[in-house]
């Protein structure tokens, strides 16, 4: 009996281990749709559709390698400046950093200056400029 339980456990672990998909892999075939808020409205317009694997991989790497605050309740003063798939993105008041909330799980991150500039460039094809 113990032998069968052990075999069952090993089999289940191997199935679960093989079935686990890395977060980055789940976005590989995803198109990132970037929408920008139309000034003084609650409406958004599509400004970029990121289908290029290199550009998509840059986004994935940024999101994968930052320290997200998990399950936070953040209340922002304004609507997001940008929306990208399930992410709401704000430019900080100084105009030099991005703050992001994952709408699926309420995770939050404020990117570094470098990562903000890199993500903004991929999203909009423009430079992030301080105000």
N, CA, C and O atoms as a GROMACS GRO file, in nm:
protein
  524
    1UNK      N    1   0.082  -0.119   0.000
    1UNK     CA    2   0.000   0.000   0.000
    1UNK      C    3   0.087   0.126   0.000
    1UNK      O    4   0.060   0.219  -0.076
    2UNK      N    5   0.191   0.128   0.085
    2UNK     CA    6   0.279   0.244   0.091
    2UNK      C    7   0.347   0.268  -0.044
    2UNK      O    8   0.370   0.382  -0.085
    3UNK      N    9   0.378   0.158  -0.110
    3UNK     CA   10   0.443   0.167  -0.240
    3UNK      C   11   0.353   0.241  -0.340
    3UNK      O   12   0.401   0.324  -0.416
    4UNK      N   13   0.222   0.210  -0.340
    4UNK     CA   14   0.129   0.273  -0.433
    4UNK      C   15   0.108   0.422  -0.400
    4UNK      O   16   0.096   0.505  -0.490
    5UNK      N   17   0.106   0.453  -0.274
    5UNK     CA   18   0.093   0.594  -0.233
    5UNK      C   19   0.215   0.672  -0.280
    5UNK      O   20   0.202   0.784  -0.330
    6UNK      N   21   0.334   0.614  -0.263
    6UNK     CA   22   0.457   0.679  -0.306
    6UNK      C   23   0.458   0.698  -0.457
    6UNK      O   24   0.496   0.805  -0.506
    7UNK      N   25   0.418   0.596  -0.531
    7UNK     CA   26   0.413   0.605  -0.678
    7UNK      C   27   0.314   0.714  -0.720
    7UNK      O   28   0.341   0.792  -0.811
    8UNK      N   29   0.198   0.716  -0.654
    8UNK     CA   30   0.096   0.817  -0.684
    8UNK      C   31   0.150   0.958  -0.659
    8UNK      O   32   0.131   1.047  -0.741
    9UNK      N   33   0.217   0.978  -0.546
    9UNK     CA   34   0.273   1.110  -0.512
    9UNK      C   35   0.378   1.153  -0.614
    9UNK      O   36   0.377   1.268  -0.659
   10UNK      N   37   0.466   1.064  -0.651
   10UNK     CA   38   0.570   1.095  -0.750
   10UNK      C   39   0.507   1.130  -0.884
   10UNK      O   40   0.549   1.224  -0.950
   11UNK      N   41   0.407   1.054  -0.924
   11UNK     CA   42   0.338   1.079  -1.049
   11UNK      C   43   0.270   1.216  -1.047
   11UNK      O   44   0.280   1.291  -1.144
   12UNK      N   45   0.202   1.248  -0.939
   12UNK     CA   46   0.132   1.377  -0.928
   12UNK      C   47   0.231   1.494  -0.929
   12UNK      O   48   0.206   1.596  -0.994
   13UNK      N   49   0.342   1.480  -0.860
   13UNK     CA   50   0.443   1.585  -0.858
   13UNK      C   51   0.501   1.608  -0.996
   13UNK      O   52   0.526   1.722  -1.036
   14UNK      N   53   0.524   1.501  -1.070
   14UNK     CA   54   0.579   1.517  -1.204
   14UNK      C   55   0.479   1.582  -1.298
   14UNK      O   56   0.517   1.662  -1.383
   15UNK      N   57   0.350   1.550  -1.284
   15UNK     CA   58   0.248   1.613  -1.368
   15UNK      C   59   0.235   1.760  -1.334
   15UNK      O   60   0.231   1.844  -1.424
   16UNK      N   61   0.229   1.793  -1.207
   16UNK     CA   62   0.218   1.933  -1.164
   16UNK      C   63   0.342   2.010  -1.205
   16UNK      O   64   0.331   2.123  -1.254
   17UNK      N   65   0.459   1.953  -1.187
   17UNK     CA   66   0.583   2.020  -1.224
   17UNK      C   67   0.591   2.048  -1.372
   17UNK      O   68   0.636   2.156  -1.412
   18UNK      N   69   0.549   1.956  -1.455
   18UNK     CA   70   0.552   1.974  -1.600
   18UNK      C   71   0.445   2.071  -1.646
   18UNK      O   72   0.461   2.137  -1.749
   19UNK      N   73   0.337   2.079  -1.572
   19UNK     CA   74   0.227   2.166  -1.612
   19UNK      C   75   0.245   2.310  -1.570
   19UNK      O   76   0.174   2.398  -1.620
   20UNK      N   77   0.337   2.336  -1.479
   20UNK     CA   78   0.357   2.472  -1.431
   20UNK      C   79   0.421   2.556  -1.540
   20UNK      O   80   0.522   2.519  -1.600
   21UNK      N   81   0.359   2.671  -1.565
   21UNK     CA   82   0.407   2.758  -1.671
   21UNK      C   83   0.462   2.884  -1.609
   21UNK      O   84   0.398   2.945  -1.523
   22UNK      N   85   0.577   2.924  -1.650
   22UNK     CA   86   0.639   3.046  -1.603
   22UNK      C   87   0.554   3.165  -1.642
   22UNK      O   88   0.493   3.165  -1.749
   23UNK      N   89   0.549   3.267  -1.556
   23UNK     CA   90   0.471   3.387  -1.585
   23UNK      C   91   0.512   3.448  -1.717
   23UNK      O   92   0.426   3.488  -1.796
   24UNK      N   93   0.638   3.455  -1.742
   24UNK     CA   94   0.687   3.514  -1.868
   24UNK      C   95   0.640   3.434  -1.988
   24UNK      O   96   0.605   3.491  -2.091
   25UNK      N   97   0.639   3.302  -1.976
   25UNK     CA   98   0.596   3.218  -2.087
   25UNK      C   99   0.450   3.241  -2.120
   25UNK      O  100   0.410   3.225  -2.236
   26UNK      N  101   0.369   3.276  -2.023
   26UNK     CA  102   0.226   3.295  -2.048
   26UNK      C  103   0.201   3.418  -2.135
   26UNK      O  104   0.093   3.430  -2.193
   27UNK      N  105   0.296   3.509  -2.144
   27UNK     CA  106   0.280   3.629  -2.226
   27UNK      C  107   0.350   3.619  -2.362
   27UNK      O  108   0.337   3.711  -2.443
   28UNK      N  109   0.422   3.513  -2.388
   28UNK     CA  110   0.503   3.505  -2.509
   28UNK      C  111   0.422   3.530  -2.635
   28UNK      O  112   0.468   3.603  -2.724
   29UNK      N  113   0.304   3.474  -2.646
   29UNK     CA  114   0.224   3.491  -2.766
   29UNK      C  115   0.116   3.597  -2.750
   29UNK      O  116   0.018   3.599  -2.825
   30UNK      N  117   0.133   3.685  -2.654
   30UNK     CA  118   0.036   3.790  -2.627
   30UNK      C  119   0.076   3.917  -2.700
   30UNK      O  120   0.193   3.953  -2.706
   31UNK      N  121  -0.023   3.984  -2.753
   31UNK     CA  122  -0.003   4.118  -2.805
   31UNK      C  123  -0.034   4.214  -2.691
   31UNK      O  124  -0.140   4.206  -2.630
   32UNK      N  125   0.058   4.303  -2.664
   32UNK     CA  126   0.034   4.405  -2.563
   32UNK      C  127  -0.032   4.524  -2.630
   32UNK      O  128   0.025   4.584  -2.721
   33UNK      N  129  -0.153   4.557  -2.587
   33UNK     CA  130  -0.227   4.669  -2.641
   33UNK      C  131  -0.209   4.786  -2.545
   33UNK      O  132  -0.249   4.779  -2.429
   34UNK      N  133  -0.149   4.894  -2.594
   34UNK     CA  134  -0.123   5.012  -2.512
   34UNK      C  135  -0.227   5.118  -2.546
   34UNK      O  136  -0.243   5.157  -2.662
   35UNK      N  137  -0.298   5.164  -2.443
   35UNK     CA  138  -0.399   5.268  -2.460
   35UNK      C  139  -0.359   5.388  -2.376
   35UNK      O  140  -0.315   5.374  -2.262
   36UNK      N  141  -0.375   5.506  -2.434
   36UNK     CA  142  -0.344   5.631  -2.365
   36UNK      C  143  -0.475   5.704  -2.333
   36UNK      O  144  -0.567   5.708  -2.414
   37UNK      N  145  -0.480   5.761  -2.213
   37UNK     CA  146  -0.601   5.834  -2.173
   37UNK      C  147  -0.612   5.962  -2.253
   37UNK      O  148  -0.515   6.036  -2.269
   38UNK      N  149  -0.731   5.987  -2.303
   38UNK     CA  150  -0.758   6.112  -2.374
   38UNK      C  151  -0.774   6.218  -2.267
   38UNK      O  152  -0.855   6.204  -2.175
   39UNK      N  153  -0.698   6.324  -2.278
   39UNK     CA  154  -0.689   6.428  -2.176
   39UNK      C  155  -0.826   6.472  -2.125
   39UNK      O  156  -0.919   6.497  -2.202
   40UNK      N  157  -0.837   6.481  -1.993
   40UNK     CA  158  -0.958   6.527  -1.922
   40UNK      C  159  -1.082   6.444  -1.950
   40UNK      O  160  -1.194   6.495  -1.940
   41UNK      N  161  -1.064   6.317  -1.984
   41UNK     CA  162  -1.178   6.227  -2.004
   41UNK      C  163  -1.148   6.094  -1.936
   41UNK      O  164  -1.040   6.072  -1.881
   42UNK      N  165  -1.245   6.006  -1.943
   42UNK     CA  166  -1.225   5.870  -1.894
   42UNK      C  167  -1.207   5.774  -2.011
   42UNK      O  168  -1.208   5.652  -1.993
   43UNK      N  169  -1.190   5.829  -2.130
   43UNK     CA  170  -1.174   5.748  -2.251
   43UNK      C  171  -1.028   5.726  -2.284
   43UNK      O  172  -0.941   5.806  -2.247
   44UNK      N  173  -1.001   5.617  -2.354
   44UNK     CA  174  -0.865   5.581  -2.393
   44UNK      C  175  -0.862   5.552  -2.542
   44UNK      O  176  -0.960   5.508  -2.601
   45UNK      N  177  -0.746   5.579  -2.603
   45UNK     CA  178  -0.727   5.545  -2.744
   45UNK      C  179  -0.605   5.455  -2.756
   45UNK      O  180  -0.507   5.470  -2.682
   46UNK      N  181  -0.612   5.360  -2.848
   46UNK     CA  182  -0.500   5.270  -2.871
   46UNK      C  183  -0.388   5.347  -2.940
   46UNK      O  184  -0.410   5.410  -3.044
   47UNK      N  185  -0.269   5.340  -2.881
   47UNK     CA  186  -0.154   5.410  -2.942
   47UNK      C  187  -0.046   5.313  -2.990
   47UNK      O  188   0.042   5.351  -3.066
   48UNK      N  189  -0.054   5.188  -2.946
   48UNK     CA  190   0.048   5.092  -2.987
   48UNK      C  191  -0.002   4.950  -2.964
   48UNK      O  192  -0.069   4.923  -2.864
   49UNK      N  193   0.030   4.862  -3.056
   49UNK     CA  194   0.005   4.720  -3.040
   49UNK      C  195   0.140   4.651  -3.053
   49UNK      O  196   0.198   4.646  -3.161
   50UNK      N  197   0.188   4.597  -2.942
   50UNK     CA  198   0.321   4.540  -2.937
   50UNK      C  199   0.311   4.390  -2.965
   50UNK      O  200   0.269   4.312  -2.879
   51UNK      N  201   0.351   4.352  -3.085
   51UNK     CA  202   0.348   4.212  -3.126
   51UNK      C  203   0.490   4.157  -3.145
   51UNK      O  204   0.510   4.036  -3.144
   52UNK      N  205   0.586   4.247  -3.161
   52UNK     CA  206   0.725   4.208  -3.180
   52UNK      C  207   0.774   4.133  -3.057
   52UNK      O  208   0.763   4.183  -2.945
   53UNK      N  209   0.829   4.014  -3.077
   53UNK     CA  210   0.871   3.931  -2.964
   53UNK      C  211   0.980   3.997  -2.880
   53UNK      O  212   0.981   3.980  -2.758
   54UNK      N  213   1.072   4.072  -2.943
   54UNK     CA  214   1.178   4.138  -2.866
   54UNK      C  215   1.120   4.245  -2.775
   54UNK      O  216   1.160   4.256  -2.659
   55UNK      N  217   1.028   4.323  -2.827
   55UNK     CA  218   0.964   4.428  -2.746
   55UNK      C  219   0.880   4.366  -2.636
   55UNK      O  220   0.883   4.412  -2.521
   56UNK      N  221   0.804   4.263  -2.670
   56UNK     CA  222   0.722   4.195  -2.570
   56UNK      C  223   0.811   4.135  -2.460
   56UNK      O  224   0.776   4.139  -2.343
   57UNK      N  225   0.925   4.080  -2.500
   57UNK     CA  226   1.016   4.021  -2.402
   57UNK      C  227   1.073   4.127  -2.308
   57UNK      O  228   1.096   4.098  -2.190
   58UNK      N  229   1.097   4.249  -2.358
   58UNK     CA  230   1.144   4.358  -2.270
   58UNK      C  231   1.040   4.387  -2.162
   58UNK      O  232   1.075   4.403  -2.045
   59UNK      N  233   0.914   4.393  -2.202
   59UNK     CA  234   0.806   4.418  -2.106
   59UNK      C  235   0.801   4.305  -2.004
   59UNK      O  236   0.794   4.330  -1.883
   60UNK      N  237   0.804   4.183  -2.052
   60UNK     CA  238   0.798   4.066  -1.964
   60UNK      C  239   0.914   4.068  -1.866
   60UNK      O  240   0.894   4.042  -1.747
   61UNK      N  241   1.033   4.098  -1.914
   61UNK     CA  242   1.151   4.101  -1.825
   61UNK      C  243   1.138   4.209  -1.718
   61UNK      O  244   1.174   4.186  -1.603
   62UNK      N  245   1.087   4.325  -1.756
   62UNK     CA  246   1.069   4.431  -1.656
   62UNK      C  247   0.970   4.385  -1.550
   62UNK      O  248   0.999   4.394  -1.431
   63UNK      N  249   0.855   4.335  -1.592
   63UNK     CA  250   0.752   4.294  -1.497
   63UNK      C  251   0.797   4.176  -1.411
   63UNK      O  252   0.760   4.166  -1.294
   64UNK      N  253   0.875   4.089  -1.469
   64UNK     CA  254   0.921   3.970  -1.397
   64UNK      C  255   1.030   4.002  -1.295
   64UNK      O  256   1.041   3.934  -1.193
   65UNK      N  257   1.109   4.106  -1.321
   65UNK     CA  258   1.227   4.133  -1.238
   65UNK      C  259   1.212   4.250  -1.143
   65UNK      O  260   1.312   4.298  -1.089
   66UNK      N  261   1.091   4.298  -1.120
   66UNK     CA  262   1.071   4.404  -1.022
   66UNK      C  263   1.005   4.345  -0.898
   66UNK      O  264   0.945   4.237  -0.903
   67UNK      N  265   1.017   4.415  -0.789
   67UNK     CA  266   0.959   4.368  -0.664
   67UNK      C  267   0.818   4.428  -0.650
   67UNK      O  268   0.802   4.544  -0.614
   68UNK      N  269   0.719   4.346  -0.678
   68UNK     CA  270   0.580   4.388  -0.670
   68UNK      C  271   0.533   4.384  -0.524
   68UNK      O  272   0.565   4.291  -0.451
   69UNK      N  273   0.457   4.485  -0.483
   69UNK     CA  274   0.387   4.480  -0.355
   69UNK      C  275   0.260   4.402  -0.384
   69UNK      O  276   0.182   4.439  -0.472
   70UNK      N  277   0.238   4.295  -0.310
   70UNK     CA  278   0.127   4.206  -0.342
   70UNK      C  279  -0.001   4.244  -0.269
   70UNK      O  280   0.001   4.288  -0.154
   71UNK      N  281  -0.111   4.224  -0.338
   71UNK     CA  282  -0.246   4.244  -0.285
   71UNK      C  283  -0.262   4.375  -0.208
   71UNK      O  284  -0.308   4.376  -0.094
   72UNK      N  285  -0.223   4.483  -0.271
   72UNK     CA  286  -0.234   4.614  -0.207
   72UNK      C  287  -0.360   4.685  -0.254
   72UNK      O  288  -0.409   4.661  -0.364
   73UNK      N  289  -0.412   4.769  -0.171
   73UNK     CA  290  -0.526   4.853  -0.207
   73UNK      C  291  -0.473   4.994  -0.229
   73UNK      O  292  -0.461   5.072  -0.134
   74UNK      N  293  -0.443   5.026  -0.352
   74UNK     CA  294  -0.393   5.159  -0.386
   74UNK      C  295  -0.506   5.242  -0.443
   74UNK      O  296  -0.581   5.195  -0.529
   75UNK      N  297  -0.518   5.363  -0.398
   75UNK     CA  298  -0.614   5.457  -0.453
   75UNK      C  299  -0.534   5.571  -0.514
   75UNK      O  300  -0.467   5.647  -0.444
   76UNK      N  301  -0.542   5.582  -0.644
   76UNK     CA  302  -0.469   5.686  -0.714
   76UNK      C  303  -0.562   5.807  -0.731
   76UNK      O  304  -0.684   5.793  -0.738
   77UNK      N  305  -0.502   5.925  -0.738
   77UNK     CA  306  -0.580   6.048  -0.746
   77UNK      C  307  -0.648   6.067  -0.882
   77UNK      O  308  -0.748   6.138  -0.893
   78UNK      N  309  -0.593   6.003  -0.984
   78UNK     CA  310  -0.648   6.020  -1.119
   78UNK      C  311  -0.666   5.884  -1.185
   78UNK      O  312  -0.621   5.781  -1.133
   79UNK      N  313  -0.731   5.887  -1.297
   79UNK     CA  314  -0.739   5.767  -1.380
   79UNK      C  315  -0.599   5.737  -1.433
   79UNK      O  316  -0.516   5.828  -1.441
   80UNK      N  317  -0.570   5.612  -1.469
   80UNK     CA  318  -0.438   5.580  -1.523
   80UNK      C  319  -0.408   5.660  -1.650
   80UNK      O  320  -0.498   5.687  -1.730
   81UNK      N  321  -0.282   5.696  -1.667
   81UNK     CA  322  -0.241   5.765  -1.789
   81UNK      C  323  -0.241   5.669  -1.907
   81UNK      O  324  -0.267   5.707  -2.021
   82UNK      N  325  -0.212   5.542  -1.876
   82UNK     CA  326  -0.206   5.438  -1.979
   82UNK      C  327  -0.268   5.310  -1.925
   82UNK      O  328  -0.272   5.286  -1.804
   83UNK      N  329  -0.316   5.231  -2.017
   83UNK     CA  330  -0.361   5.095  -1.985
   83UNK      C  331  -0.290   5.002  -2.083
   83UNK      O  332  -0.279   5.032  -2.202
   84UNK      N  333  -0.243   4.890  -2.030
   84UNK     CA  334  -0.178   4.792  -2.116
   84UNK      C  335  -0.221   4.654  -2.067
   84UNK      O  336  -0.180   4.608  -1.961
   85UNK      N  337  -0.306   4.589  -2.147
   85UNK     CA  338  -0.366   4.462  -2.110
   85UNK      C  339  -0.428   4.475  -1.971
   85UNK      O  340  -0.519   4.556  -1.955
   86UNK      N  341  -0.384   4.401  -1.873
   86UNK     CA  342  -0.444   4.409  -1.740
   86UNK      C  343  -0.367   4.499  -1.644
   86UNK      O  344  -0.379   4.484  -1.522
   87UNK      N  345  -0.290   4.592  -1.698
   87UNK     CA  346  -0.211   4.684  -1.615
   87UNK      C  347  -0.261   4.828  -1.630
   87UNK      O  348  -0.287   4.875  -1.741
   88UNK      N  349  -0.273   4.897  -1.518
   88UNK     CA  350  -0.303   5.039  -1.515
   88UNK      C  351  -0.171   5.110  -1.484
   88UNK      O  352  -0.101   5.071  -1.390
   89UNK      N  353  -0.136   5.213  -1.562
   89UNK     CA  354  -0.004   5.274  -1.552
   89UNK      C  355  -0.018   5.425  -1.539
   89UNK      O  356  -0.085   5.491  -1.618
   90UNK      N  357   0.048   5.479  -1.436
   90UNK     CA  358   0.050   5.623  -1.412
   90UNK      C  359   0.192   5.675  -1.426
   90UNK      O  360   0.289   5.606  -1.394
   91UNK      N  361   0.203   5.799  -1.474
   91UNK     CA  362   0.330   5.871  -1.470
   91UNK      C  363   0.329   5.953  -1.341
   91UNK      O  364   0.231   6.021  -1.311
   92UNK      N  365   0.438   5.945  -1.265
   92UNK     CA  366   0.445   6.020  -1.139
   92UNK      C  367   0.440   6.170  -1.166
   92UNK      O  368   0.469   6.213  -1.278
   93UNK      N  369   0.405   6.250  -1.066
   93UNK     CA  370   0.396   6.395  -1.086
   93UNK      C  371   0.523   6.460  -1.142
   93UNK      O  372   0.515   6.558  -1.216
   94UNK      N  373   0.640   6.406  -1.108
   94UNK     CA  374   0.765   6.461  -1.163
   94UNK      C  375   0.786   6.421  -1.308
   94UNK      O  376   0.871   6.478  -1.377
   95UNK      N  377   0.709   6.325  -1.354
   95UNK     CA  378   0.717   6.281  -1.493
   95UNK      C  379   0.834   6.191  -1.524
   95UNK      O  380   0.869   6.172  -1.641
   96UNK      N  381   0.897   6.134  -1.421
   96UNK     CA  382   1.018   6.057  -1.446
   96UNK      C  383   1.007   5.908  -1.411
   96UNK      O  384   1.100   5.832  -1.436
   97UNK      N  385   0.893   5.868  -1.354
   97UNK     CA  386   0.878   5.728  -1.315
   97UNK      C  387   0.736   5.680  -1.345
   97UNK      O  388   0.643   5.759  -1.359
   98UNK      N  389   0.724   5.548  -1.354
   98UNK     CA  390   0.593   5.487  -1.376
   98UNK      C  391   0.551   5.409  -1.253
   98UNK      O  392   0.632   5.343  -1.189
   99UNK      N  393   0.423   5.418  -1.221
   99UNK     CA  394   0.362   5.337  -1.116
   99UNK      C  395   0.260   5.247  -1.185
   99UNK      O  396   0.185   5.292  -1.272
  100UNK      N  397   0.259   5.121  -1.146
  100UNK     CA  398   0.178   5.022  -1.217
  100UNK      C  399   0.097   4.940  -1.117
  100UNK      O  400   0.148   4.898  -1.012
  101UNK      N  401  -0.029   4.917  -1.152
  101UNK     CA  402  -0.113   4.825  -1.075
  101UNK      C  403  -0.161   4.717  -1.170
  101UNK      O  404  -0.214   4.745  -1.278
  102UNK      N  405  -0.141   4.593  -1.130
  102UNK     CA  406  -0.194   4.479  -1.204
  102UNK      C  407  -0.338   4.463  -1.159
  102UNK      O  408  -0.364   4.430  -1.043
  103UNK      N  409  -0.432   4.486  -1.248
  103UNK     CA  410  -0.573   4.484  -1.213
  103UNK      C  411  -0.624   4.345  -1.178
  103UNK      O  412  -0.728   4.331  -1.113
  104UNK      N  413  -0.552   4.240  -1.220
  104UNK     CA  414  -0.595   4.104  -1.189
  104UNK      C  415  -0.576   4.069  -1.042
  104UNK      O  416  -0.659   3.999  -0.983
  105UNK      N  417  -0.466   4.117  -0.982
  105UNK     CA  418  -0.436   4.075  -0.846
  105UNK      C  419  -0.401   4.191  -0.752
  105UNK      O  420  -0.359   4.168  -0.639
  106UNK      N  421  -0.419   4.313  -0.798
  106UNK     CA  422  -0.394   4.434  -0.717
  106UNK      C  423  -0.248   4.451  -0.677
  106UNK      O  424  -0.220   4.523  -0.582
  107UNK      N  425  -0.155   4.387  -0.746
  107UNK     CA  426  -0.014   4.408  -0.717
  107UNK      C  427   0.028   4.545  -0.768
  107UNK      O  428  -0.022   4.592  -0.870
  108UNK      N  429   0.122   4.608  -0.697
  108UNK     CA  430   0.165   4.744  -0.726
  108UNK      C  431   0.317   4.751  -0.732
  108UNK      O  432   0.386   4.681  -0.659
  109UNK      N  433   0.366   4.837  -0.821
  109UNK     CA  434   0.509   4.863  -0.825
  109UNK      C  435   0.533   5.006  -0.874
  109UNK      O  436   0.461   5.057  -0.960
  110UNK      N  437   0.635   5.069  -0.817
  110UNK     CA  438   0.687   5.196  -0.868
  110UNK      C  439   0.823   5.163  -0.926
  110UNK      O  440   0.915   5.124  -0.854
  111UNK      N  441   0.835   5.179  -1.058
  111UNK     CA  442   0.958   5.141  -1.127
  111UNK      C  443   1.070   5.239  -1.098
  111UNK      O  444   1.046   5.355  -1.065
  112UNK      N  445   1.192   5.192  -1.112
  112UNK     CA  446   1.309   5.279  -1.102
  112UNK      C  447   1.308   5.375  -1.221
  112UNK      O  448   1.233   5.357  -1.316
  113UNK      N  449   1.392   5.477  -1.214
  113UNK     CA  450   1.403   5.572  -1.325
  113UNK      C  451   1.439   5.500  -1.455
  113UNK      O  452   1.382   5.526  -1.560
  114UNK      N  453   1.536   5.410  -1.444
  114UNK     CA  454   1.584   5.337  -1.562
  114UNK      C  455   1.476   5.247  -1.621
  114UNK      O  456   1.453   5.248  -1.741
  115UNK      N  457   1.411   5.169  -1.536
  115UNK     CA  458   1.307   5.077  -1.584
  115UNK      C  459   1.185   5.154  -1.635
  115UNK      O  460   1.120   5.111  -1.731
  116UNK      N  461   1.154   5.267  -1.573
  116UNK     CA  462   1.043   5.351  -1.620
  116UNK      C  463   1.071   5.400  -1.762
  116UNK      O  464   0.984   5.394  -1.849
  117UNK      N  465   1.191   5.450  -1.783
  117UNK     CA  466   1.228   5.500  -1.916
  117UNK      C  467   1.224   5.389  -2.020
  117UNK      O  468   1.177   5.409  -2.132
  118UNK      N  469   1.273   5.272  -1.982
  118UNK     CA  470   1.276   5.158  -2.075
  118UNK      C  471   1.135   5.112  -2.111
  118UNK      O  472   1.104   5.092  -2.229
  119UNK      N  473   1.049   5.096  -2.011
  119UNK     CA  474   0.913   5.052  -2.038
  119UNK      C  475   0.836   5.156  -2.118
  119UNK      O  476   0.764   5.121  -2.212
  120UNK      N  477   0.850   5.283  -2.083
  120UNK     CA  478   0.778   5.390  -2.153
  120UNK      C  479   0.817   5.393  -2.300
  120UNK      O  480   0.732   5.413  -2.387
  121UNK      N  481   0.945   5.375  -2.328
  121UNK     CA  482   0.995   5.374  -2.466
  121UNK      C  483   0.932   5.259  -2.545
  121UNK      O  484   0.891   5.278  -2.660
  122UNK      N  485   0.925   5.142  -2.487
  122UNK     CA  486   0.865   5.027  -2.555
  122UNK      C  487   0.714   5.050  -2.574
  122UNK      O  488   0.660   5.020  -2.681
  123UNK      N  489   0.648   5.104  -2.472
  123UNK     CA  490   0.504   5.124  -2.479
  123UNK      C  491   0.463   5.230  -2.581
  123UNK      O  492   0.369   5.210  -2.658
  124UNK      N  493   0.534   5.341  -2.581
  124UNK     CA  494   0.488   5.458  -2.658
  124UNK      C  495   0.577   5.497  -2.775
  124UNK      O  496   0.537   5.577  -2.860
  125UNK      N  497   0.697   5.441  -2.780
  125UNK     CA  498   0.799   5.478  -2.879
  125UNK      C  499   0.850   5.622  -2.856
  125UNK      O  500   0.910   5.682  -2.944
  126UNK      N  501   0.826   5.674  -2.737
  126UNK     CA  502   0.872   5.809  -2.700
  126UNK      C  503   0.956   5.802  -2.574
  126UNK      O  504   0.955   5.702  -2.501
  127UNK      N  505   1.030   5.909  -2.551
  127UNK     CA  506   1.111   5.919  -2.429
  127UNK      C  507   1.023   5.968  -2.314
  127UNK      O  508   0.934   6.050  -2.334
  128UNK      N  509   1.049   5.917  -2.194
  128UNK     CA  510   0.984   5.965  -2.073
  128UNK      C  511   1.058   6.089  -2.028
  128UNK      O  512   1.178   6.082  -1.999
  129UNK      N  513   0.990   6.201  -2.021
  129UNK     CA  514   1.056   6.328  -1.989
  129UNK      C  515   1.006   6.382  -1.856
  129UNK      O  516   0.886   6.380  -1.829
  130UNK      N  517   1.098   6.428  -1.773
  130UNK     CA  518   1.061   6.491  -1.646
  130UNK      C  519   0.987   6.620  -1.674
  130UNK      O  520   1.012   6.689  -1.773
  131UNK      N  521   0.894   6.650  -1.583
  131UNK     CA  522   0.814   6.774  -1.600
  131UNK      C  523   0.877   6.889  -1.531
  131UNK      O  524   0.824   7.000  -1.535
   0.00000   0.00000   0.00000
